[in-house]
mmCIF file of C-alpha atoms in Angstrom:
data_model
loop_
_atom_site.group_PDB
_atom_site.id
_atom_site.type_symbol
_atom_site.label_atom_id
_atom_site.label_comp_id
_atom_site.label_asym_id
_atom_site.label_seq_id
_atom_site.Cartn_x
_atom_site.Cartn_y
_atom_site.Cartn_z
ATOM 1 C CA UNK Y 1 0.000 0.000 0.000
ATOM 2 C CA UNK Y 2 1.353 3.642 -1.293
ATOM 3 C CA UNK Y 3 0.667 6.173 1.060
ATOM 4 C CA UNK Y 4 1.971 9.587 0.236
ATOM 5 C CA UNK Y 5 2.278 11.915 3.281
ATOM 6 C CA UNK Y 6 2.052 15.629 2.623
ATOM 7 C CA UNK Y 7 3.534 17.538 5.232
ATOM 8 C CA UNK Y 8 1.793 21.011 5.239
ATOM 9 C CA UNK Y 9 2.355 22.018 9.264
ATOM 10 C CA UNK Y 10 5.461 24.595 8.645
ATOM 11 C CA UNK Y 11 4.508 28.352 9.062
ATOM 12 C CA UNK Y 12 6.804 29.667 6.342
ATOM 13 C CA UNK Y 13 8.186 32.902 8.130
ATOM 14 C CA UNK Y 14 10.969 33.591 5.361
ATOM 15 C CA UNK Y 15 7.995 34.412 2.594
ATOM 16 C CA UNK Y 16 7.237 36.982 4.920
ATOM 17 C CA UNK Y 17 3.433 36.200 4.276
ATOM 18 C CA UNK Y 18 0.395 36.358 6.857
ATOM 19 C CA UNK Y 19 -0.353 32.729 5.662
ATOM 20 C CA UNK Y 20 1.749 29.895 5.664
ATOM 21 C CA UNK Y 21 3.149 29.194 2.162
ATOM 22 C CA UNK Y 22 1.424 26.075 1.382
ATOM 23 C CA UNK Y 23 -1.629 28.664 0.945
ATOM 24 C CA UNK Y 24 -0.013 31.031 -1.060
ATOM 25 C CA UNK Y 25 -1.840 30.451 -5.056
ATOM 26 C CA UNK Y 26 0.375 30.085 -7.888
ATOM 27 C CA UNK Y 27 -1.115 29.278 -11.435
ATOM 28 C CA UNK Y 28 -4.445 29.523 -10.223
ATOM 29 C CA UNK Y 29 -4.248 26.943 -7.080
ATOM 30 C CA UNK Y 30 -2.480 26.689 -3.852
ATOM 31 C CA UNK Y 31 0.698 25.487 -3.526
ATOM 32 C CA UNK Y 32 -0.452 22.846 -1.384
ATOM 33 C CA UNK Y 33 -3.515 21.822 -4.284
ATOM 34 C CA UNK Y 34 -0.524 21.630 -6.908
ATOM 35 C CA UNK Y 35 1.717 18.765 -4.602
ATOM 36 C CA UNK Y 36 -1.935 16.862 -3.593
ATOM 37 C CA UNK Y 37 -2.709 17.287 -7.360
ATOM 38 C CA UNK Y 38 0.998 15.607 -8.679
ATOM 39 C CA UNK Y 39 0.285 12.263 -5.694
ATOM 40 C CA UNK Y 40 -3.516 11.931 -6.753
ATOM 41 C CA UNK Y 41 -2.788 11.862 -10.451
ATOM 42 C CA UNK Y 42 0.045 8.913 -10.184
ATOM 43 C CA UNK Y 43 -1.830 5.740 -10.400
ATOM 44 C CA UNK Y 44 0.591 3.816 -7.819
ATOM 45 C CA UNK Y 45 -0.580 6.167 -4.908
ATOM 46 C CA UNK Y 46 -3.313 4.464 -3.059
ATOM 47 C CA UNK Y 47 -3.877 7.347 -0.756
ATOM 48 C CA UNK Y 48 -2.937 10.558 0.543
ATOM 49 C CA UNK Y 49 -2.623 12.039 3.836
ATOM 50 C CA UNK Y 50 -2.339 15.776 5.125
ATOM 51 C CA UNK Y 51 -0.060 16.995 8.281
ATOM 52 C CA UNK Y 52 -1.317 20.449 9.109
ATOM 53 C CA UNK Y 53 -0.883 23.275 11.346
ATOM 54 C CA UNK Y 54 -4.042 22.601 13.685
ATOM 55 C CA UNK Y 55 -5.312 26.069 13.482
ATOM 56 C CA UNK Y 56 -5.508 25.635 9.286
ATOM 57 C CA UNK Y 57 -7.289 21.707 8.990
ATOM 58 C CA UNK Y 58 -10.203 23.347 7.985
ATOM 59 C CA UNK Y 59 -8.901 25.402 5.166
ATOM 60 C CA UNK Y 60 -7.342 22.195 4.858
ATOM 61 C CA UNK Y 61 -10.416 20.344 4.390
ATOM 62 C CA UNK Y 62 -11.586 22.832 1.877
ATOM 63 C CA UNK Y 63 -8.337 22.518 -0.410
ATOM 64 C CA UNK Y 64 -8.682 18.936 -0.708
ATOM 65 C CA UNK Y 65 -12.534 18.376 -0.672
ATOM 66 C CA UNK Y 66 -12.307 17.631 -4.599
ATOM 67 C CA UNK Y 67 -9.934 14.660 -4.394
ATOM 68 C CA UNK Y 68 -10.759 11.071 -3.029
ATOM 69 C CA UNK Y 69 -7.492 9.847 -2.444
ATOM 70 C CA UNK Y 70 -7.091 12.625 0.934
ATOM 71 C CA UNK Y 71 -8.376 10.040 3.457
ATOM 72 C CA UNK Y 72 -6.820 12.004 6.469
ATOM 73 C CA UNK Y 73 -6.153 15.186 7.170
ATOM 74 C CA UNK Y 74 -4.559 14.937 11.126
ATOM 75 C CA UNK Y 75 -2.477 17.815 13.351
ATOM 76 C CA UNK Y 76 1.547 18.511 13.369
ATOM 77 C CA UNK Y 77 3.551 19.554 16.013
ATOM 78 C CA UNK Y 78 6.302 21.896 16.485
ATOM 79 C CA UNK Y 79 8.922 20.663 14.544
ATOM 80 C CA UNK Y 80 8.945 18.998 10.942
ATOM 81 C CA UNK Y 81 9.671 15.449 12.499
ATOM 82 C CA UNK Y 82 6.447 15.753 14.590
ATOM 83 C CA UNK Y 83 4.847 15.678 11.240
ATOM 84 C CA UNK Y 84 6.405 12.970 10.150
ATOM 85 C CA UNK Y 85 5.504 10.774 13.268
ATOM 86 C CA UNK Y 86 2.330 11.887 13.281
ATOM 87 C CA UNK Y 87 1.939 9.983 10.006
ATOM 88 C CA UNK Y 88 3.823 7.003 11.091
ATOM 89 C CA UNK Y 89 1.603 6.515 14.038
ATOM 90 C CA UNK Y 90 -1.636 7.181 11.807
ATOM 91 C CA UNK Y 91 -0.795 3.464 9.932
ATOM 92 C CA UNK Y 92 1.048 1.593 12.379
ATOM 93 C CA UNK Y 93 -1.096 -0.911 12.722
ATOM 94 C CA UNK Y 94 -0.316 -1.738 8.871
ATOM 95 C CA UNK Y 95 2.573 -3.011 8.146
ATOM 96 C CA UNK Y 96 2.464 -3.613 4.904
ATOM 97 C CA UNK Y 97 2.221 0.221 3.975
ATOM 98 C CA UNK Y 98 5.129 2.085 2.545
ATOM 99 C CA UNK Y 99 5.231 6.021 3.208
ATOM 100 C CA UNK Y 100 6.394 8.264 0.801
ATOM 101 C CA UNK Y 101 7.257 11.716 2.616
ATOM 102 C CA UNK Y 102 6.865 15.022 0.487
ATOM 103 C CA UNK Y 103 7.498 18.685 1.773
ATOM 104 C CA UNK Y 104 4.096 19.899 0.546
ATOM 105 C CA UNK Y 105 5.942 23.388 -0.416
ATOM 106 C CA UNK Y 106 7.451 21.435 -3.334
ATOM 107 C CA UNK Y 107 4.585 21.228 -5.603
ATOM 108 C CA UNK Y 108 6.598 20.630 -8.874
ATOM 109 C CA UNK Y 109 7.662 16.983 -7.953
ATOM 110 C CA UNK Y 110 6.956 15.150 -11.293
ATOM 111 C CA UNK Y 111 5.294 12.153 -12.246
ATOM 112 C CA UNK Y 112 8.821 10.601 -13.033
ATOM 113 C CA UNK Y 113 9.667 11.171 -9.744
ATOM 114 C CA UNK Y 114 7.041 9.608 -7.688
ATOM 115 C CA UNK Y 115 7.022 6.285 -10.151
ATOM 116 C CA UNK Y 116 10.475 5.812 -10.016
ATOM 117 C CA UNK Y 117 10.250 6.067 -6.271
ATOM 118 C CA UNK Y 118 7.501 3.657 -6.246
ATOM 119 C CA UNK Y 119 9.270 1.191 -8.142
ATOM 120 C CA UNK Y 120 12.301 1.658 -6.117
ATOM 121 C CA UNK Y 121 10.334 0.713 -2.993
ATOM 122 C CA UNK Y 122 9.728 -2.847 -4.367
ATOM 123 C CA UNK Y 123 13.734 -3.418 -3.889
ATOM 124 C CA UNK Y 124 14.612 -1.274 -1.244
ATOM 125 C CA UNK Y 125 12.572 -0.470 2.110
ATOM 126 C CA UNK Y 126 14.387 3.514 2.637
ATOM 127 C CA UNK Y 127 14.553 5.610 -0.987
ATOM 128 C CA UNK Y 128 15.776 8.934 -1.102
ATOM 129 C CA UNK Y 129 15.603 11.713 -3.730
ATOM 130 C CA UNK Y 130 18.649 13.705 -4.748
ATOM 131 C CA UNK Y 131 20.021 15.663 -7.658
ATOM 132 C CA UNK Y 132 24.122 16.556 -7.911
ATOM 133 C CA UNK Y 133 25.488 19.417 -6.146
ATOM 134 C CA UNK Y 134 26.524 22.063 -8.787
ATOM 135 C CA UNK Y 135 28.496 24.478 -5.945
ATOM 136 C CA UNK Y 136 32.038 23.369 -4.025
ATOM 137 C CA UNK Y 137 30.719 22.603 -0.610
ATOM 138 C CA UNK Y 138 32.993 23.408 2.178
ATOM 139 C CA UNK Y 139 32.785 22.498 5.422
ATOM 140 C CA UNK Y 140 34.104 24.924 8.840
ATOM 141 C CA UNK Y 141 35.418 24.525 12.024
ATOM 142 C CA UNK Y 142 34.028 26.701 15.059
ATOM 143 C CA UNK Y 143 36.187 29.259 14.396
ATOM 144 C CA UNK Y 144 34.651 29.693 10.631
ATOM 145 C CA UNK Y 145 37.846 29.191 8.752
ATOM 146 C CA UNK Y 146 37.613 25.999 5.909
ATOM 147 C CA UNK Y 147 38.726 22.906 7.561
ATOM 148 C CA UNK Y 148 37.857 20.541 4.769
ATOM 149 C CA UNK Y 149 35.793 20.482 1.224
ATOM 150 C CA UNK Y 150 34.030 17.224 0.163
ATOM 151 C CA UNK Y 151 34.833 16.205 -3.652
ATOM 152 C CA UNK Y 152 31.660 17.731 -5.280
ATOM 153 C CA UNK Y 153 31.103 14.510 -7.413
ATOM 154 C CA UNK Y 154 30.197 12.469 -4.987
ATOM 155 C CA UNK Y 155 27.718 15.311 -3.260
ATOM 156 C CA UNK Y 156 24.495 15.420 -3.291
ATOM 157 C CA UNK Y 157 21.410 17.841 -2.876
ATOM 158 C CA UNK Y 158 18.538 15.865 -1.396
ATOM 159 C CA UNK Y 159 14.666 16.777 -2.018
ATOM 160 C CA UNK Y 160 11.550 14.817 -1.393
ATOM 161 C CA UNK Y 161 9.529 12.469 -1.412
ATOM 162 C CA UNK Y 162 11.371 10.364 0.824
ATOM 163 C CA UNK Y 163 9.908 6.915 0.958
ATOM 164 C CA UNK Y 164 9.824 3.833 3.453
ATOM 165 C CA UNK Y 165 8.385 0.847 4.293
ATOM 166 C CA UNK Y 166 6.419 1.228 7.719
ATOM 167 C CA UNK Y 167 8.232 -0.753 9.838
ATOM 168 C CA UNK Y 168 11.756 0.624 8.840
ATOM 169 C CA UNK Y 169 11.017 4.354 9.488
ATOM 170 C CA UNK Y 170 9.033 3.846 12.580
ATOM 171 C CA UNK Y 171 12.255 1.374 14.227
ATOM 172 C CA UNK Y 172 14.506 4.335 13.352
ATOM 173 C CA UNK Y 173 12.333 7.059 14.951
ATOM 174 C CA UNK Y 174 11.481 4.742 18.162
ATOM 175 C CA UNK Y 175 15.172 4.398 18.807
ATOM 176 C CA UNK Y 176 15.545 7.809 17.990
ATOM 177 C CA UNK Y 177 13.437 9.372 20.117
ATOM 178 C CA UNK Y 178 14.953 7.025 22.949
ATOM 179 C CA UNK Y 179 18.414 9.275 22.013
ATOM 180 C CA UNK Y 180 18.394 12.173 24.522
ATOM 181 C CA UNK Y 181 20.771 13.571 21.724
ATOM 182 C CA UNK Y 182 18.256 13.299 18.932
ATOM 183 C CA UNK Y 183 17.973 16.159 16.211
ATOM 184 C CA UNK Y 184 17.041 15.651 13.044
ATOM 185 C CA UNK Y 185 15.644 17.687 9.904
ATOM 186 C CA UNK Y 186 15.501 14.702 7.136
ATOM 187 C CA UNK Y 187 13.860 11.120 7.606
ATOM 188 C CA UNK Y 188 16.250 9.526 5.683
ATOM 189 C CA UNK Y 189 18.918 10.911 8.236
ATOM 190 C CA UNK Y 190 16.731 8.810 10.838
ATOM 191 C CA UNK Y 191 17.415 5.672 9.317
ATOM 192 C CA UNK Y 192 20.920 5.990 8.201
ATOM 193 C CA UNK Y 193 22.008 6.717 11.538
ATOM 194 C CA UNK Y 194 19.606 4.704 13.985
ATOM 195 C CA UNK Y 195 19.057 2.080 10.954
ATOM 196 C CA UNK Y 196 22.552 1.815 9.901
ATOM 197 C CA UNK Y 197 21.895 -1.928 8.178
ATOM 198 C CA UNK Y 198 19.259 -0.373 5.699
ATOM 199 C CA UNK Y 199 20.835 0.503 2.321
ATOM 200 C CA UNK Y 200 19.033 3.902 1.187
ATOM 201 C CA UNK Y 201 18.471 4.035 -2.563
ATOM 202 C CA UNK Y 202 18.447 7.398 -4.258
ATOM 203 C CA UNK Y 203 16.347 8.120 -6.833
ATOM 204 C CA UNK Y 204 17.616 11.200 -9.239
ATOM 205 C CA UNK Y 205 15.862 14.469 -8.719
ATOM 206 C CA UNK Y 206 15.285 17.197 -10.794
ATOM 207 C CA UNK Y 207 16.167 20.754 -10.371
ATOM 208 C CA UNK Y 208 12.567 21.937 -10.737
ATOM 209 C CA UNK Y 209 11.614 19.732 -7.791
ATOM 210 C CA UNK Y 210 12.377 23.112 -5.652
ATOM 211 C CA UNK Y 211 11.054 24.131 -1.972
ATOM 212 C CA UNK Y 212 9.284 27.160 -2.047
ATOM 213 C CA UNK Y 213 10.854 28.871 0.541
ATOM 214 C CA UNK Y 214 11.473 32.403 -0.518
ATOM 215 C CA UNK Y 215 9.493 35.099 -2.624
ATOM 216 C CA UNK Y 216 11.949 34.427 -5.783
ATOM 217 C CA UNK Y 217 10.663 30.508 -5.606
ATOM 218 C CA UNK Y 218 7.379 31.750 -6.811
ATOM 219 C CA UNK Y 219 8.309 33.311 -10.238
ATOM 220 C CA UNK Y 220 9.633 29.732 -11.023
ATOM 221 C CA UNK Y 221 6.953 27.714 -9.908
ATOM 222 C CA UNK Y 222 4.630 30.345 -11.360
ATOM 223 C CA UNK Y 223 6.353 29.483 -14.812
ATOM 224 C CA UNK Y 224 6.805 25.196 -14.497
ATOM 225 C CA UNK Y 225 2.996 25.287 -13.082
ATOM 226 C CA UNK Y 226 1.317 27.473 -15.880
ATOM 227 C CA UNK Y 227 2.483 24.927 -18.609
#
């Protein structure tokens, strides 16, 4: 069972808007419409569920009102992994259900994208999605001076989805959370370090598979989404 899990609880304070950005309209429908639009139309999703800011389920509600495969629409927490458990808890009594996790602000992700994850799921039980880093990364010691830089080839910049079978990503966040030194931003970075035996498969990205995170991210979703 494909279940795709929006995550839609973030406020968005960089686009300096009132609402969070998954409201924001761009070609005619939210941002948030355009990612539940790209999971409903792939034929390999068997359902869809929402992680929102409580005080916005009902708007929410309204958004996704025109497409069946929404079957729940439940509350985040503060931070992003909240979201994510929230979602794992909502289906762990199924165990046969793989969960593929997409920031909701990225509502370019392409058809491509979600099949090949799909299909990568039937081999692997953690996939991630990545495209090649184009800049020299370096990396700084406390002091802010270079201490080493990574050969750029083998660097990657990682987008969503992000998918897993059920059991995998809910092992790595129980253990996890039983870390008093757990932080994370990334579910993949869950299971690579609390699931260390679980190969992660990368699926290739593509560059228009972009967060909308600041005002500038609209004029090029504005121009992918209006084709």
């Amino acid at each position: 069972m494909i279940i795709a899990v929006l995550l839609a609880a973030g406020v968005g304070h960089r686009m300096g808007n009132e609402l969070p950005k998954q409201f924001i309209e761009v070609a005619s429908r939210t941002i948030l419409e355009h990612s539940v639009r790209a999971f409903s139309a792939h034929e390999g999703v068997d359902e869809i569920v929402v992680v929102s800011h409580p005080d916005f389920i009902g708007r929410v509600q309204d958004i996704t009102a025109p497409y069946p495969k929404v079957r729940h629409i439940v509350p985040g927490g503060k931070e992003r992994y909240d979201s994510s458990i929230a979602a794992i808890r909502l289906y762990e009594n199924r165990p046969d259900a793989c969960l593929m996790i997409h920031d909701a602000a990225r509502p370019l992700v392409s058809q491509r994208i979600i099949g090949d994850c799909i299909a990568a799921l039937s081999r692997y039980d953690a996939v991630d999605v990545a495209i090649p880093t184009t800049d020299t990364i370096i990396r700084v010691d406390d002091e802010g001076r270079i201490a080493s830089i990574p050969p750029r080839a083998s660097l990657r910049n990682v987008q969503t989805p992000q998918c897993f079978r059920l059991p995998v990503i809910a092992d790595a966040y129980r253990r996890g959370l039983a870390d008093p030194a757990f932080v994370t931003t990334d579910d993949c970075g869950v299971v690579h370090r609390y699931r260390p035996d679980v190969p992660i498969y990368v699926v290739e990205g593509e560059s228009t598979n972009i967060k909308i995170t600041y005002p500038t991210d609209l004029a090029l979703a504005e121009k992918v989404l209006g084709k």
